[in-house]
Each structure stands twice: as C-alpha cells, then as structure tokens.
CSV table of C-alpha atoms in Angstrom, one decimal:
chain,number,residue,atom,x,y,z
A,197,MET,CA,73.1,37.2,0.7
A,198,ASP,CA,75.1,34.1,-0.2
A,199,PRO,CA,75.5,32.1,3.1
A,200,HIS,CA,79.0,30.9,1.9
A,201,ALA,CA,80.1,34.5,1.5
A,202,GLU,CA,78.9,35.4,4.9
A,203,GLN,CA,80.6,32.4,6.4
A,204,ASP,CA,83.8,33.3,4.5
A,205,ALA,CA,83.6,36.9,5.8
A,206,ALA,CA,83.2,35.7,9.4
A,207,GLY,CA,86.1,33.3,8.9
A,208,ARG,CA,88.3,36.3,7.8
A,209,GLY,CA,87.6,38.1,11.0
A,210,GLY,CA,84.8,40.4,9.7
A,211,ASP,CA,81.2,40.3,8.8
A,212,ARG,CA,78.8,42.5,6.9
A,213,HIS,CA,78.8,45.0,9.8
A,214,GLY,CA,82.6,45.6,9.5
A,215,PRO,CA,85.9,44.0,10.7
A,216,ALA,CA,86.1,42.1,13.9
A,217,LEU,CA,89.1,40.6,15.8
A,218,ARG,CA,89.5,36.9,15.3
A,219,TRP,CA,90.1,34.8,18.4
A,220,PRO,CA,93.8,34.3,17.9
A,221,VAL,CA,94.3,38.0,17.7
A,222,LEU,CA,92.1,38.5,20.8
A,223,CYS,CA,94.3,35.9,22.6
A,224,TRP,CA,97.5,37.8,21.8
A,225,VAL,CA,95.9,41.2,22.6
A,226,THR,CA,94.8,39.8,26.0
A,227,ILE,CA,98.3,38.4,26.7
A,228,LEU,CA,99.9,41.7,25.9
A,229,LEU,CA,97.4,43.5,28.1
A,230,LEU,CA,97.9,41.1,31.0
A,231,ILE,CA,101.7,41.5,30.7
A,232,GLY,CA,101.2,45.3,30.7
A,233,VAL,CA,99.1,45.0,33.9
A,234,VAL,CA,101.9,43.0,35.5
A,235,GLN,CA,104.4,45.7,34.6
A,236,ILE,CA,102.1,48.3,36.2
A,237,VAL,CA,102.2,46.2,39.4
A,238,ARG,CA,106.0,46.0,39.1
A,239,ALA,CA,106.1,49.8,38.6
A,240,GLN,CA,108.1,49.3,35.3
A,241,TRP,CA,106.6,52.2,33.3
A,242,PHE,CA,108.7,51.8,30.2
A,243,ASP,CA,107.8,48.1,29.9
A,244,THR,CA,104.1,49.0,30.6
A,245,ALA,CA,104.2,51.4,27.7
A,246,VAL,CA,105.8,48.9,25.4
A,247,PHE,CA,103.3,46.1,26.1
A,248,LEU,CA,100.2,48.3,26.1
A,249,THR,CA,101.3,50.0,22.8
A,250,ALA,CA,101.9,46.5,21.3
A,251,ALA,CA,98.4,45.5,22.3
A,252,VAL,CA,96.9,48.5,20.6
A,253,ALA,CA,99.1,48.0,17.5
A,254,VAL,CA,98.2,44.3,17.1
A,255,ALA,CA,94.5,45.0,17.5
A,256,THR,CA,94.7,48.0,15.0
A,257,SER,CA,96.7,46.0,12.4
A,258,ALA,CA,94.2,43.2,12.6
A,259,MET,CA,91.4,45.6,11.7
A,260,LEU,CA,93.2,47.0,8.6
A,261,PRO,CA,92.1,46.0,5.1
A,262,ARG,CA,93.4,42.6,3.9
A,263,ARG,CA,96.3,42.4,1.4
A,264,ALA,CA,98.4,39.7,0.0
A,265,PRO,CA,101.6,38.9,1.9
A,266,THR,CA,104.9,39.8,0.4
A,267,ALA,CA,108.1,37.8,0.8
A,268,VAL,CA,110.8,39.2,3.0
A,269,PRO,CA,114.2,39.0,1.1
A,270,LEU,CA,116.8,36.8,2.9
A,271,TYR,CA,120.1,38.5,1.9
A,272,PRO,CA,119.3,42.0,3.1
A,273,LEU,CA,118.1,40.5,6.3
A,274,LEU,CA,121.3,38.5,6.7
A,275,ALA,CA,123.4,41.6,5.9
A,276,ALA,CA,121.5,43.7,8.5
A,277,ALA,CA,121.9,40.9,11.1
A,278,VAL,CA,125.7,40.7,10.5
A,279,VAL,CA,126.1,44.4,10.9
A,280,LEU,CA,123.9,44.7,13.9
A,281,GLY,CA,125.5,41.6,15.5
A,282,ALA,CA,129.0,43.1,15.0
A,283,PHE,CA,128.0,46.3,16.7
A,284,LEU,CA,126.4,44.4,19.6
A,285,CYS,CA,129.4,42.1,20.1
A,286,LEU,CA,131.8,45.1,20.3
A,287,MET,CA,129.7,47.3,22.6
A,288,PRO,CA,129.9,47.2,26.4
A,289,ARG,CA,126.9,45.5,28.0
A,290,HIS,CA,124.1,47.7,29.3
A,291,SER,CA,125.6,50.7,27.6
A,292,ALA,CA,123.5,53.4,25.9
A,293,GLY,CA,124.9,52.3,22.6
A,294,MET,CA,123.9,48.7,23.0
A,295,ALA,CA,120.4,49.8,24.1
A,296,ALA,CA,120.1,52.0,21.0
A,297,VAL,CA,121.2,49.2,18.7
A,298,VAL,CA,118.7,46.7,20.4
A,299,LEU,CA,115.9,49.3,20.0
A,300,LEU,CA,116.9,49.9,16.4
A,301,THR,CA,116.9,46.2,15.7
A,302,GLY,CA,113.4,45.8,17.2
A,303,ALA,CA,112.0,48.8,15.3
A,304,GLY,CA,113.5,47.5,12.1
A,305,ALA,CA,112.0,44.1,12.7
A,306,ILE,CA,108.6,45.6,13.3
A,307,VAL,CA,108.8,47.6,10.1
A,308,VAL,CA,109.9,44.6,8.0
A,309,ALA,CA,107.3,42.3,9.5
A,310,TRP,CA,104.5,44.8,9.1
A,311,SER,CA,105.3,45.6,5.5
A,312,GLY,CA,105.6,41.9,4.5
A,313,ALA,CA,102.8,40.5,6.5
A,314,SER,CA,99.2,39.8,5.4
A,315,THR,CA,96.5,41.1,7.7
A,316,GLY,CA,94.2,38.4,6.5
A,317,PRO,CA,94.2,34.8,7.7
A,318,GLN,CA,96.5,32.4,6.0
A,319,ASP,CA,96.3,28.6,6.0
A,320,TRP,CA,99.2,27.2,7.9
A,321,ALA,CA,101.0,24.0,6.8
A,322,PRO,CA,101.1,21.3,9.5
A,323,GLY,CA,104.8,21.9,10.1
A,324,LEU,CA,104.2,25.6,10.7
A,325,ARG,CA,101.4,24.8,13.1
A,326,ARG,CA,103.7,22.6,15.1
A,327,LEU,CA,106.4,25.3,15.1
A,328,GLY,CA,103.8,27.8,16.3
A,329,ALA,CA,102.8,25.4,19.1
A,330,VAL,CA,106.4,25.1,20.2
A,331,TRP,CA,107.0,28.8,20.2
A,332,THR,CA,103.7,29.4,22.1
A,333,ALA,CA,104.6,26.8,24.7
A,334,ALA,CA,108.1,28.3,25.1
A,335,LEU,CA,106.8,31.8,25.5
A,336,ILE,CA,104.0,30.8,27.9
A,337,ALA,CA,106.6,28.8,30.0
A,338,GLY,CA,108.9,31.8,30.1
A,339,CYS,CA,106.1,34.2,31.1
A,340,VAL,CA,104.8,31.8,33.8
A,341,TRP,CA,108.4,31.4,35.2
A,342,GLU,CA,108.8,35.2,35.3
A,343,LEU,CA,105.4,35.8,37.0
A,344,VAL,CA,106.1,33.1,39.6
A,345,GLN,CA,109.5,34.5,40.4
A,346,PHE,CA,108.0,38.0,40.8
A,347,ILE,CA,105.2,36.7,43.1
A,348,LEU,CA,107.7,34.8,45.2
A,349,GLY,CA,109.8,38.0,45.4
A,350,GLU,CA,106.8,39.9,46.7
A,351,ILE,CA,105.8,37.2,49.2
A,352,ALA,CA,109.3,36.6,50.6
A,353,PRO,CA,111.5,39.6,49.7
A,354,ASP,CA,114.5,38.2,51.8
A,355,ARG,CA,114.7,35.0,49.7
A,356,PRO,CA,116.4,35.0,46.3
A,357,THR,CA,114.4,34.8,43.1
A,358,TYR,CA,115.7,33.8,39.7
A,359,ALA,CA,114.4,35.7,36.7
A,360,LEU,CA,115.4,34.3,33.4
A,361,SER,CA,117.6,37.3,32.8
A,362,ASP,CA,119.4,36.6,36.1
A,363,LEU,CA,120.0,33.0,35.1
A,364,ILE,CA,121.3,34.0,31.6
A,365,ASP,CA,123.3,37.0,32.8
A,366,PRO,CA,126.5,35.1,33.9
A,367,LEU,CA,126.7,33.4,30.5
A,368,LEU,CA,126.9,36.8,28.8
A,369,ASP,CA,129.8,38.2,30.9
A,370,ASP,CA,132.5,37.2,28.4
A,371,ILE,CA,132.7,37.9,24.7
A,372,ALA,CA,132.3,34.3,23.7
A,373,GLY,CA,129.0,33.8,25.5
A,374,ARG,CA,127.7,37.2,24.5
A,375,SER,CA,128.5,36.5,20.8
A,376,VAL,CA,126.8,33.1,20.9
A,377,PHE,CA,123.7,34.6,22.4
A,378,ILE,CA,123.7,37.5,19.9
A,379,VAL,CA,124.1,35.2,16.9
A,380,ALA,CA,121.3,32.9,18.2
A,381,TRP,CA,119.0,35.9,18.9
A,382,LEU,CA,119.5,37.5,15.5
A,383,ALA,CA,119.2,34.1,13.7
A,384,CYS,CA,115.8,33.5,15.4
A,385,GLY,CA,114.8,37.0,14.3
A,386,VAL,CA,115.7,36.4,10.7
A,387,PHE,CA,114.0,33.1,10.8
A,388,LEU,CA,110.8,34.6,12.2
A,389,LEU,CA,110.8,37.4,9.7
A,390,ARG,CA,111.2,35.0,6.8
C-alpha cells in the first residue's frame, strides 16, 4: 500500500480498517458528554437528553462517508431569520410559543448545517482558525463560569450565585433589550451557518 495514501487516510479520520474519530471531534464529543454529566448532577433531565443526544449525533456524523461541502444560500437564511425574529420579539418571554419558535430555530439550523457541511476535514484559512479560537475561548469561559456558579451554589446554598442567564435576564425585560438580543442571536446563527 502507498504510504502517502495511508497517511492521507489517517489524516481524514480513518484508516484501512474503517473510519475513526479525529481528535477535534473527540474533543467536542467529550465536552458534550461532560456537560451532559453536569446536567445529570443538576437533575436537569431535558438538558441531559439534549447534550447526550448531541454527543451521539456529532460522533455519528463524523463517521459518515465524506462528501463535498455545499454553500448555504444567504438570502433564504436572512428571510428565515427576519420572520423568526419578528415572532420572537412579539411573543411573551418564557411562553410556550416562544419556546416552540426557539426549538424550531434550532432544529432548522441543525438541518441546514448538516445538509451543507462536509463530514471530511477542510483546511481552514488563518482568519477562520483565529475566529475558531475566539469562539472556543468564549464558549469555554462561559461553561467554566456556569460550572463555578453551580458548584458555589451547592457549597453555599444561602449565598447568591450568578448564572449567565441571571445576569442577562434584566436586559431582556423590555422590548428594546429583547429585540437587540434576538437580532444579535439570529445574526450570529446566520454567520455561523454561512
């Protein structure tokens, strides 16, 4: 067998014995599993199911045959974001309707991302690598903050703790703050899907 072909197969996450998970995928699966375990400790069963299902989905998708990535069209994404944003801005907070629209948005984003993504490795430009590092640092910082607040709440239940949602919550009480947050949230989603 050509040693370059074997090296190329190993670099793509597989070898002559079949597909294998590459280390970045293993890292994300591990993170999702750890968050799922934290949700079990917190007795948050819905969140547990979401994170453990995501871990299985990420691992499974990484094992699928490779295909070329397809571009996600911008204008349909923007149109969907405007419609979803309008619904979210008009609905009462924490209502069943708002929860349904948020779940619909997430499910739609997963379908679009999965249909447009390549399951094979892609070379990232330096700018994309820097962007990935910034997103990773922000996500890790947020996760560490949430975990520390949870642990502090368990150690000293009589003292206040400040989850990120508790800190952001007052900003979302009026329509202006909620609208700014929704626009930023949907704009980030469109950006990531593109």
